[in-house]
Coordinates of N, CA, C and O in Angstrom, one line a residue:
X1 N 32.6 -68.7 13.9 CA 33.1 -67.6 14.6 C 34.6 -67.7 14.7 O 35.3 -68.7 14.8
X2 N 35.0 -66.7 14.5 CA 36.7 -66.5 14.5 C 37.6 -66.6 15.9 O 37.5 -66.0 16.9
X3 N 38.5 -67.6 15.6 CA 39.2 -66.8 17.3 C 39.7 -66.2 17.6 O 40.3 -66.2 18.6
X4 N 39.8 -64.8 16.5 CA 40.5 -63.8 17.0 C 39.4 -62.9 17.5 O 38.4 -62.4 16.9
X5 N 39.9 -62.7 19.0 CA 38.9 -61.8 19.8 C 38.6 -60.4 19.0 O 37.6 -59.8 19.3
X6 N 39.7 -59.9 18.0 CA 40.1 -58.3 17.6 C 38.6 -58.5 16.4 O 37.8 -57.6 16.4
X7 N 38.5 -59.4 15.7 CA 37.5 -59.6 14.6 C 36.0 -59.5 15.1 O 35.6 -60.2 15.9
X8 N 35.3 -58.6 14.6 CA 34.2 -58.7 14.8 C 33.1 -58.6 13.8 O 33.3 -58.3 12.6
X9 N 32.0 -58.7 14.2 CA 31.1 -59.4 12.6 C 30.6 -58.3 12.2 O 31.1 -57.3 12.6
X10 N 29.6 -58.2 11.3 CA 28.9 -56.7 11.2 C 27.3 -57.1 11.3 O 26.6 -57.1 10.2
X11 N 26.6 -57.6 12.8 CA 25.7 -56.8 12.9 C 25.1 -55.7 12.9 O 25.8 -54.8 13.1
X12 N 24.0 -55.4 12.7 CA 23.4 -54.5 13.1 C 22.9 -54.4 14.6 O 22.0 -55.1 15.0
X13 N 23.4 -53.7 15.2 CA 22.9 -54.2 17.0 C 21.6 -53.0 17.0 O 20.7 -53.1 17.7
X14 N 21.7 -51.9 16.3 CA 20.8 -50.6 16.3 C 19.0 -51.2 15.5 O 18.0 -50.5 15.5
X15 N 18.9 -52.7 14.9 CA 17.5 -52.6 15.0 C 17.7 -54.6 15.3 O 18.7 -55.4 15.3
X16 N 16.2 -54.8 15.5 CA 15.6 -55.7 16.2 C 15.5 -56.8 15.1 O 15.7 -56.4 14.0
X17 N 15.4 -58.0 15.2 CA 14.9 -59.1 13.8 C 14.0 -59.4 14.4 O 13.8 -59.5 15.7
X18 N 13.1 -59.8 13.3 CA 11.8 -60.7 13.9 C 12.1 -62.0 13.9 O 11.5 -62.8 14.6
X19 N 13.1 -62.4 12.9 CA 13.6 -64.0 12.4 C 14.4 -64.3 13.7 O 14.1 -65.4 14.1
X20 N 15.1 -63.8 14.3 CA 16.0 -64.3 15.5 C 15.0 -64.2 17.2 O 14.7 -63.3 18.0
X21 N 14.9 -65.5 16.8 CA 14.3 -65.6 18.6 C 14.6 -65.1 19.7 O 13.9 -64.5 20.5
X22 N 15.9 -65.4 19.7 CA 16.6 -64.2 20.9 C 16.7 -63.1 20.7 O 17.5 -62.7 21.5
X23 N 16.1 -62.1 19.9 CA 16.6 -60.6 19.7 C 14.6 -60.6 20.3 O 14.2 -59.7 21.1
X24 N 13.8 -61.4 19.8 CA 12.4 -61.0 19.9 C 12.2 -60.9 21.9 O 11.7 -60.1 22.6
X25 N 13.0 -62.8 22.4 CA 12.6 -63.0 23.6 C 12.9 -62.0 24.1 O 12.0 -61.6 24.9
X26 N 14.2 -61.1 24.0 CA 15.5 -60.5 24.5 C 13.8 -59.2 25.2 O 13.3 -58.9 26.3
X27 N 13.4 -58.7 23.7 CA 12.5 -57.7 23.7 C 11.7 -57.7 24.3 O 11.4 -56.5 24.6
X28 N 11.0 -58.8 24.7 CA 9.8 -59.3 25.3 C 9.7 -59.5 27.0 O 8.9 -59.1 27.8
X29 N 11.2 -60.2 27.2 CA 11.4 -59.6 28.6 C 11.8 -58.2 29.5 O 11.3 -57.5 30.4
X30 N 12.7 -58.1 28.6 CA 13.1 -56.5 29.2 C 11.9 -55.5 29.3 O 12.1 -54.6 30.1
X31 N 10.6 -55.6 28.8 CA 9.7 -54.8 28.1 C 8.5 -55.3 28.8 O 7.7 -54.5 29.3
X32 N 8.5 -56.4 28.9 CA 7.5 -57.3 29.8 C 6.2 -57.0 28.7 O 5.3 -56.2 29.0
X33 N 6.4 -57.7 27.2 CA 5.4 -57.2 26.8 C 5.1 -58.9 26.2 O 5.8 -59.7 26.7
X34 N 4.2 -59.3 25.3 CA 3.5 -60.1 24.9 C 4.5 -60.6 23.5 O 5.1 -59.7 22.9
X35 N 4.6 -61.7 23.1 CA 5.4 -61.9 21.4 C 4.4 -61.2 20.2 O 4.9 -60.7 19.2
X36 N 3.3 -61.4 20.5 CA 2.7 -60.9 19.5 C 2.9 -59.4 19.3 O 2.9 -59.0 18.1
X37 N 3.2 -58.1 20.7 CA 2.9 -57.2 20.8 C 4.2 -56.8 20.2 O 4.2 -56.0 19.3
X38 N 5.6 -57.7 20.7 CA 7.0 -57.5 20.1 C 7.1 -57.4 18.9 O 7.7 -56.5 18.4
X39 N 6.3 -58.5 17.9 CA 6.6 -58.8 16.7 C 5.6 -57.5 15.6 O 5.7 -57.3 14.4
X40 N 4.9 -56.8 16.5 CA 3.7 -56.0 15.8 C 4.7 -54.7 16.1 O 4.8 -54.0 15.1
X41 N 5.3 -54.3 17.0 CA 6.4 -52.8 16.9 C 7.7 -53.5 15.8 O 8.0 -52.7 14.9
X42 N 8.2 -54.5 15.9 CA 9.2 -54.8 14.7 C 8.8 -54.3 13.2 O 9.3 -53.6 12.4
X43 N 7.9 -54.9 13.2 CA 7.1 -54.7 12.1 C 6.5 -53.0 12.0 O 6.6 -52.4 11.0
X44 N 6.1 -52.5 12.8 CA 6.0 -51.4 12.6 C 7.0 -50.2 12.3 O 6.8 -49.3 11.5
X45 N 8.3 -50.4 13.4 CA 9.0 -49.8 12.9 C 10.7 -50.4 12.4 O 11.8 -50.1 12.9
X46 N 10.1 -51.2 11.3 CA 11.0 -51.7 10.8 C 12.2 -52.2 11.4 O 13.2 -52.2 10.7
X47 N 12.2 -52.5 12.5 CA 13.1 -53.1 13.5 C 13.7 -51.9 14.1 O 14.6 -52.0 14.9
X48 N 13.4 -51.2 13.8 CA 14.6 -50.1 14.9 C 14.4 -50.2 16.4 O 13.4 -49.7 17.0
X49 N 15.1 -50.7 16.6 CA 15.5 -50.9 18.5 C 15.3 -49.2 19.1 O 14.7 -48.8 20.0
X50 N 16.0 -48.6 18.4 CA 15.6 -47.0 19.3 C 13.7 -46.4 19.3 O 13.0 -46.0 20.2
X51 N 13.5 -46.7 17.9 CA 12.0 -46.3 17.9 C 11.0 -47.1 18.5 O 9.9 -46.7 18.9
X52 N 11.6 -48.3 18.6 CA 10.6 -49.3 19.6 C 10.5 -48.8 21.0 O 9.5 -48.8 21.7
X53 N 12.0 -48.4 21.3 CA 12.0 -48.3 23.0 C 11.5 -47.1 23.5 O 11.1 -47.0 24.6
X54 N 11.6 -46.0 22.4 CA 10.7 -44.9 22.3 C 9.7 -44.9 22.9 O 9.3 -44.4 23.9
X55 N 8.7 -46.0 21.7 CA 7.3 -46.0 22.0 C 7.0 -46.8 23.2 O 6.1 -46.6 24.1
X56 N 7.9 -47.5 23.1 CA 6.9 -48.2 24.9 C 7.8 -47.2 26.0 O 8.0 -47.7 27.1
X57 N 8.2 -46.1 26.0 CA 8.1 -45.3 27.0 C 9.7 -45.3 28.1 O 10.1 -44.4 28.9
X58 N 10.3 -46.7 27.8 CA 11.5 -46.8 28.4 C 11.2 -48.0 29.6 O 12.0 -48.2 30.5
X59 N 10.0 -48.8 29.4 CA 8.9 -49.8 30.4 C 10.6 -50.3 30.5 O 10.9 -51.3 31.2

């Protein structure tokens, strides 16, 4: 990581990984849903964080 605070990286913050634990846990809490149930909307919709939150309703 850089120390210049001005630099920043280019995630994608607009969809989900299934490979990064903290983006899954992150999901899993907020959502109060199951890992398995997390990893089955990633996969469904291709990681998009808006269509996920869609579908579970805004829980």
């Amino acid at each position: 990581m850089s120390d210049d605070k001005f630099k920043q990286d280019n995630r994608d913050r607009a969809t989900v990984s299934a490979s990064e634990d903290y983006e899954v846990n992150y999901l899993m809490t907020k959502h109060d849903i199951s890992r398995d149930r997390a990893l089955e909307l990633i996969k469904k919709h291709g990681g998009s964080r808006k269509k996920i939150e869609s579908e579970l309703g805004g829980r």
